[in-house]
Amino acid sequence: MITTTPFLVLLLVAWGAVAIPVDQSNTRAIAQQDLFNTTLFPTYYRFAAISYTKDAKLVTAWNCPLCKDPSVADTRNATFTPSRDDGKEQGYIAVSPSLKTIVFAVDGSNTVEEWLNNLKIWKRDLSVRGCASGIEVHVGFWDVWTQLRPTMEPVLVKYLKAFPDYSVSFIGHSLGGAVTLLAAVDFVNRGVVPASRSTLVSFGQPRVGNVEFAQCISKLGFKQVARVVNKSDIVIHLPPWFLDYRHHYHEYWINKAGVLITNCNDNPNGKEADNCARTQDTKLSIPDHKSYFGIKNP
Ligand SMILES: *[C@@H]1O[C@H](CO)[C@@H](O)[C@H](O)[C@H]1NC(C)=O
Ligand SMILES: *[C@@H]1O[C@H](CO)[C@@H](O)[C@H](O)[C@H]1NC(C)=O
Ligand SMILES: *[C@@H]1O[C@H](CO)[C@@H](O)[C@H](O)[C@H]1NC(C)=O
């Protein structure tokens, strides 16, 4: 499988042999640790995995195999939201009474190997109210979001009104994590939903933008933010650090022993943790990307 990975990944592996510089400039004290109930990660992950369901009717009727798991079985009002152009990307919006949240989920790429080969690294400018200028995000991820937006936004707007005391959880695996992150920032920026009502949860999410973007995620004041990584998941190392991409705070890492590490030393200023997934720079794994909490994705 590794033979299909492109030059970018090879570069990345070479880079991994170099010590990770630690950026300690301008490090603010972290006011408070996110109060994330980490026992809910497998539940959130089921919502992410359900977005891969090919048969729209199974999502709409909440009748897919994973939908029946007791942790998500009370979900209702599921609306399937494929992209308008080619329908290649898809998402859904639903309501979870037990979590008192509106679930906003987008699927990842179906073939990780293919995606790694096609990964474009170019960035575009993004201006976000309340954040510093100079934000740049991945062009390809932004394009996927703009294809889904016409289908997803009206449904979200309707649900925000219908469930006024519910939060919104932006949930995705892989590319889906990147796209839901951009969706959340776009909605907050345009005043569709306040950040304080929004939670971000991703699994095996690639890097999405530059350090200004990572800082902006912390500055917007989301209700909760979690970026969950399984062991040596290859995708979280892409696009590579040395092309000026940075992960946002806050990482949760499942280590080699399968233990969830909750004190990764990343911070809201865009410093990536050097005691969590980055310790795996030279041991990248596709299987670790595809399997989270006992659920395998295509
Ligand atoms: C975290 O979630 C689990 C599962 O829903 C629940 O049993 C537990 O009480 C929650 N813990 C806190 C501190 O809210
Ligand atoms: C949610 O589903 C219920 C039926 O289960 C329906 O009565 C209600 O109108 C739906 N709400 C929205 C906003 O679609
Ligand atoms: C991490 O990935 C491996 C596959 O490489 C899988 O067996 C394991 O269950 C995953 N761990 C968790 C906690 O999801």
PDB file of N, CA and C in Angstrom, residues 139-185:
ATOM      1  N   VAL A 139      -7.010  24.506  -0.416  1.00  0.00           N
ATOM      2  CA  VAL A 139      -7.960  24.799  -1.491  1.00  0.00           C
ATOM      3  C   VAL A 139      -8.935  23.639  -1.726  1.00  0.00           C
ATOM      4  N   GLY A 140      -8.417  22.414  -1.750  1.00  0.00           N
ATOM      5  CA  GLY A 140      -9.257  21.255  -2.058  1.00  0.00           C
ATOM      6  C   GLY A 140     -10.329  21.037  -1.005  1.00  0.00           C
ATOM      7  N   PHE A 141      -9.959  21.184   0.264  1.00  0.00           N
ATOM      8  CA  PHE A 141     -10.937  20.984   1.343  1.00  0.00           C
ATOM      9  C   PHE A 141     -12.010  22.076   1.274  1.00  0.00           C
ATOM     10  N   TRP A 142     -11.570  23.301   0.990  1.00  0.00           N
ATOM     11  CA  TRP A 142     -12.536  24.402   0.896  1.00  0.00           C
ATOM     12  C   TRP A 142     -13.502  24.160  -0.264  1.00  0.00           C
ATOM     13  N   ASP A 143     -12.984  23.657  -1.387  1.00  0.00           N
ATOM     14  CA  ASP A 143     -13.840  23.386  -2.541  1.00  0.00           C
ATOM     15  C   ASP A 143     -14.895  22.323  -2.222  1.00  0.00           C
ATOM     16  N   VAL A 144     -14.492  21.300  -1.476  1.00  0.00           N
ATOM     17  CA  VAL A 144     -15.479  20.281  -1.096  1.00  0.00           C
ATOM     18  C   VAL A 144     -16.576  20.935  -0.256  1.00  0.00           C
ATOM     19  N   TRP A 145     -16.170  21.813   0.674  1.00  0.00           N
ATOM     20  CA  TRP A 145     -17.179  22.463   1.510  1.00  0.00           C
ATOM     21  C   TRP A 145     -18.132  23.320   0.670  1.00  0.00           C
ATOM     22  N   THR A 146     -17.610  24.051  -0.276  1.00  0.00           N
ATOM     23  CA  THR A 146     -18.498  24.912  -1.058  1.00  0.00           C
ATOM     24  C   THR A 146     -19.445  24.094  -1.952  1.00  0.00           C
ATOM     25  N   GLN A 147     -19.059  22.844  -2.254  1.00  0.00           N
ATOM     26  CA  GLN A 147     -19.990  21.982  -3.005  1.00  0.00           C
ATOM     27  C   GLN A 147     -21.108  21.444  -2.124  1.00  0.00           C
ATOM     28  N   LEU A 148     -20.812  21.244  -0.856  1.00  0.00           N
ATOM     29  CA  LEU A 148     -21.831  20.708   0.063  1.00  0.00           C
ATOM     30  C   LEU A 148     -22.719  21.801   0.647  1.00  0.00           C
ATOM     31  N   ARG A 149     -22.186  23.003   0.707  1.00  0.00           N
ATOM     32  CA  ARG A 149     -22.876  24.088   1.414  1.00  0.00           C
ATOM     33  C   ARG A 149     -24.313  24.350   0.957  1.00  0.00           C
ATOM     34  N   PRO A 150     -24.579  24.376  -0.376  1.00  0.00           N
ATOM     35  CA  PRO A 150     -25.956  24.671  -0.809  1.00  0.00           C
ATOM     36  C   PRO A 150     -26.973  23.641  -0.326  1.00  0.00           C
ATOM     37  N   THR A 151     -26.549  22.395  -0.124  1.00  0.00           N
ATOM     38  CA  THR A 151     -27.473  21.371   0.362  1.00  0.00           C
ATOM     39  C   THR A 151     -27.569  21.403   1.882  1.00  0.00           C
ATOM     40  N   MET A 152     -26.441  21.610   2.545  1.00  0.00           N
ATOM     41  CA  MET A 152     -26.410  21.448   4.000  1.00  0.00           C
ATOM     42  C   MET A 152     -26.891  22.687   4.767  1.00  0.00           C
ATOM     43  N   GLU A 153     -26.559  23.859   4.249  1.00  0.00           N
ATOM     44  CA  GLU A 153     -26.865  25.064   5.030  1.00  0.00           C
ATOM     45  C   GLU A 153     -28.356  25.257   5.298  1.00  0.00           C
ATOM     46  N   PRO A 154     -29.238  25.106   4.296  1.00  0.00           N
ATOM     47  CA  PRO A 154     -30.667  25.326   4.574  1.00  0.00           C
ATOM     48  C   PRO A 154     -31.216  24.355   5.617  1.00  0.00           C
ATOM     49  N   VAL A 155     -30.719  23.128   5.609  1.00  0.00           N
ATOM     50  CA  VAL A 155     -31.190  22.137   6.586  1.00  0.00           C
ATOM     51  C   VAL A 155     -30.719  22.545   7.984  1.00  0.00           C
ATOM     52  N   LEU A 156     -29.472  22.960   8.086  1.00  0.00           N
ATOM     53  CA  LEU A 156     -28.961  23.383   9.398  1.00  0.00           C
ATOM     54  C   LEU A 156     -29.751  24.579   9.925  1.00  0.00           C
ATOM     55  N   VAL A 157     -29.994  25.532   9.053  1.00  0.00           N
ATOM     56  CA  VAL A 157     -30.721  26.745   9.469  1.00  0.00           C
ATOM     57  C   VAL A 157     -32.111  26.371  10.004  1.00  0.00           C
ATOM     58  N   LYS A 158     -32.765  25.447   9.311  1.00  0.00           N
ATOM     59  CA  LYS A 158     -34.089  24.992   9.740  1.00  0.00           C
ATOM     60  C   LYS A 158     -34.015  24.324  11.120  1.00  0.00           C
ATOM     61  N   TYR A 159     -33.016  23.470  11.312  1.00  0.00           N
ATOM     62  CA  TYR A 159     -32.884  22.732  12.582  1.00  0.00           C
ATOM     63  C   TYR A 159     -32.478  23.662  13.730  1.00  0.00           C
ATOM     64  N   LEU A 160     -31.667  24.677  13.419  1.00  0.00           N
ATOM     65  CA  LEU A 160     -31.260  25.623  14.479  1.00  0.00           C
ATOM     66  C   LEU A 160     -32.493  26.304  15.062  1.00  0.00           C
ATOM     67  N   LYS A 161     -33.453  26.596  14.181  1.00  0.00           N
ATOM     68  CA  LYS A 161     -34.702  27.252  14.624  1.00  0.00           C
ATOM     69  C   LYS A 161     -35.599  26.255  15.344  1.00  0.00           C
ATOM     70  N   ALA A 162     -35.674  25.039  14.812  1.00  0.00           N
ATOM     71  CA  ALA A 162     -36.593  24.044  15.372  1.00  0.00           C
ATOM     72  C   ALA A 162     -36.122  23.498  16.725  1.00  0.00           C
ATOM     73  N   PHE A 163     -34.791  23.538  16.957  1.00  0.00           N
ATOM     74  CA  PHE A 163     -34.236  23.000  18.206  1.00  0.00           C
ATOM     75  C   PHE A 163     -33.361  24.055  18.880  1.00  0.00           C
ATOM     76  N   PRO A 164     -34.009  25.131  19.377  1.00  0.00           N
ATOM     77  CA  PRO A 164     -33.243  26.301  19.811  1.00  0.00           C
ATOM     78  C   PRO A 164     -32.339  26.054  21.026  1.00  0.00           C
ATOM     79  N   ASP A 165     -32.631  25.013  21.824  1.00  0.00           N
ATOM     80  CA  ASP A 165     -31.763  24.774  22.977  1.00  0.00           C
ATOM     81  C   ASP A 165     -30.742  23.658  22.715  1.00  0.00           C
ATOM     82  N   TYR A 166     -30.593  23.264  21.460  1.00  0.00           N
ATOM     83  CA  TYR A 166     -29.606  22.239  21.107  1.00  0.00           C
ATOM     84  C   TYR A 166     -28.329  22.887  20.588  1.00  0.00           C
ATOM     85  N   SER A 167     -27.191  22.268  20.934  1.00  0.00           N
ATOM     86  CA  SER A 167     -25.920  22.697  20.356  1.00  0.00           C
ATOM     87  C   SER A 167     -25.804  22.091  18.947  1.00  0.00           C
ATOM     88  N   VAL A 168     -24.712  22.389  18.239  1.00  0.00           N
ATOM     89  CA  VAL A 168     -24.419  21.744  16.956  1.00  0.00           C
ATOM     90  C   VAL A 168     -23.072  21.052  17.090  1.00  0.00           C
ATOM     91  N   SER A 169     -23.006  19.783  16.686  1.00  0.00           N
ATOM     92  CA  SER A 169     -21.736  19.057  16.704  1.00  0.00           C
ATOM     93  C   SER A 169     -21.277  18.820  15.274  1.00  0.00           C
ATOM     94  N   PHE A 170     -20.141  19.397  14.948  1.00  0.00           N
ATOM     95  CA  PHE A 170     -19.536  19.226  13.624  1.00  0.00           C
ATOM     96  C   PHE A 170     -18.602  18.022  13.726  1.00  0.00           C
ATOM     97  N   ILE A 171     -18.941  16.952  12.989  1.00  0.00           N
ATOM     98  CA  ILE A 171     -18.279  15.662  13.207  1.00  0.00           C
ATOM     99  C   ILE A 171     -17.797  15.073  11.883  1.00  0.00           C
ATOM    100  N   GLY A 172     -16.544  14.596  11.860  1.00  0.00           N
ATOM    101  CA  GLY A 172     -16.072  13.948  10.643  1.00  0.00           C
ATOM    102  C   GLY A 172     -14.810  13.144  10.858  1.00  0.00           C
ATOM    103  N   HIS A 173     -14.629  12.165   9.978  1.00  0.00           N
ATOM    104  CA  HIS A 173     -13.416  11.348   9.951  1.00  0.00           C
ATOM    105  C   HIS A 173     -12.638  11.722   8.694  1.00  0.00           C
ATOM    106  N   SER A 174     -11.309  11.827   8.819  1.00  0.00           N
ATOM    107  CA  SER A 174     -10.454  12.047   7.653  1.00  0.00           C
ATOM    108  C   SER A 174     -10.799  13.382   6.972  1.00  0.00           C
ATOM    109  N   LEU A 175     -10.980  13.339   5.652  1.00  0.00           N
ATOM    110  CA  LEU A 175     -11.401  14.538   4.927  1.00  0.00           C
ATOM    111  C   LEU A 175     -12.673  15.145   5.520  1.00  0.00           C
ATOM    112  N   GLY A 176     -13.553  14.304   6.022  1.00  0.00           N
ATOM    113  CA  GLY A 176     -14.801  14.782   6.627  1.00  0.00           C
ATOM    114  C   GLY A 176     -14.546  15.683   7.833  1.00  0.00           C
ATOM    115  N   GLY A 177     -13.491  15.405   8.575  1.00  0.00           N
ATOM    116  CA  GLY A 177     -13.124  16.267   9.705  1.00  0.00           C
ATOM    117  C   GLY A 177     -12.678  17.632   9.221  1.00  0.00           C
ATOM    118  N   ALA A 178     -11.887  17.634   8.142  1.00  0.00           N
ATOM    119  CA  ALA A 178     -11.410  18.895   7.571  1.00  0.00           C
ATOM    120  C   ALA A 178     -12.581  19.730   7.046  1.00  0.00           C
ATOM    121  N   VAL A 179     -13.511  19.066   6.373  1.00  0.00           N
ATOM    122  CA  VAL A 179     -14.624  19.785   5.744  1.00  0.00           C
ATOM    123  C   VAL A 179     -15.591  20.325   6.806  1.00  0.00           C
ATOM    124  N   THR A 180     -15.870  19.539   7.847  1.00  0.00           N
ATOM    125  CA  THR A 180     -16.787  20.032   8.884  1.00  0.00           C
ATOM    126  C   THR A 180     -16.142  21.156   9.692  1.00  0.00           C
ATOM    127  N   LEU A 181     -14.821  21.114   9.831  1.00  0.00           N
ATOM    128  CA  LEU A 181     -14.119  22.224  10.501  1.00  0.00           C
ATOM    129  C   LEU A 181     -14.307  23.517   9.700  1.00  0.00           C
ATOM    130  N   LEU A 182     -14.103  23.427   8.375  1.00  0.00           N
ATOM    131  CA  LEU A 182     -14.287  24.611   7.526  1.00  0.00           C
ATOM    132  C   LEU A 182     -15.744  25.066   7.523  1.00  0.00           C
ATOM    133  N   ALA A 183     -16.659  24.108   7.553  1.00  0.00           N
ATOM    134  CA  ALA A 183     -18.086  24.453   7.603  1.00  0.00           C
ATOM    135  C   ALA A 183     -18.374  25.255   8.867  1.00  0.00           C
ATOM    136  N   ALA A 184     -17.857  24.791  10.000  1.00  0.00           N
ATOM    137  CA  ALA A 184     -18.105  25.466  11.274  1.00  0.00           C
ATOM    138  C   ALA A 184     -17.555  26.893  11.242  1.00  0.00           C
ATOM    139  N   VAL A 185     -16.343  27.053  10.750  1.00  0.00           N
ATOM    140  CA  VAL A 185     -15.729  28.384  10.687  1.00  0.00           C
ATOM    141  C   VAL A 185     -16.526  29.298   9.758  1.00  0.00           C
TER     142      VAL A 185
END
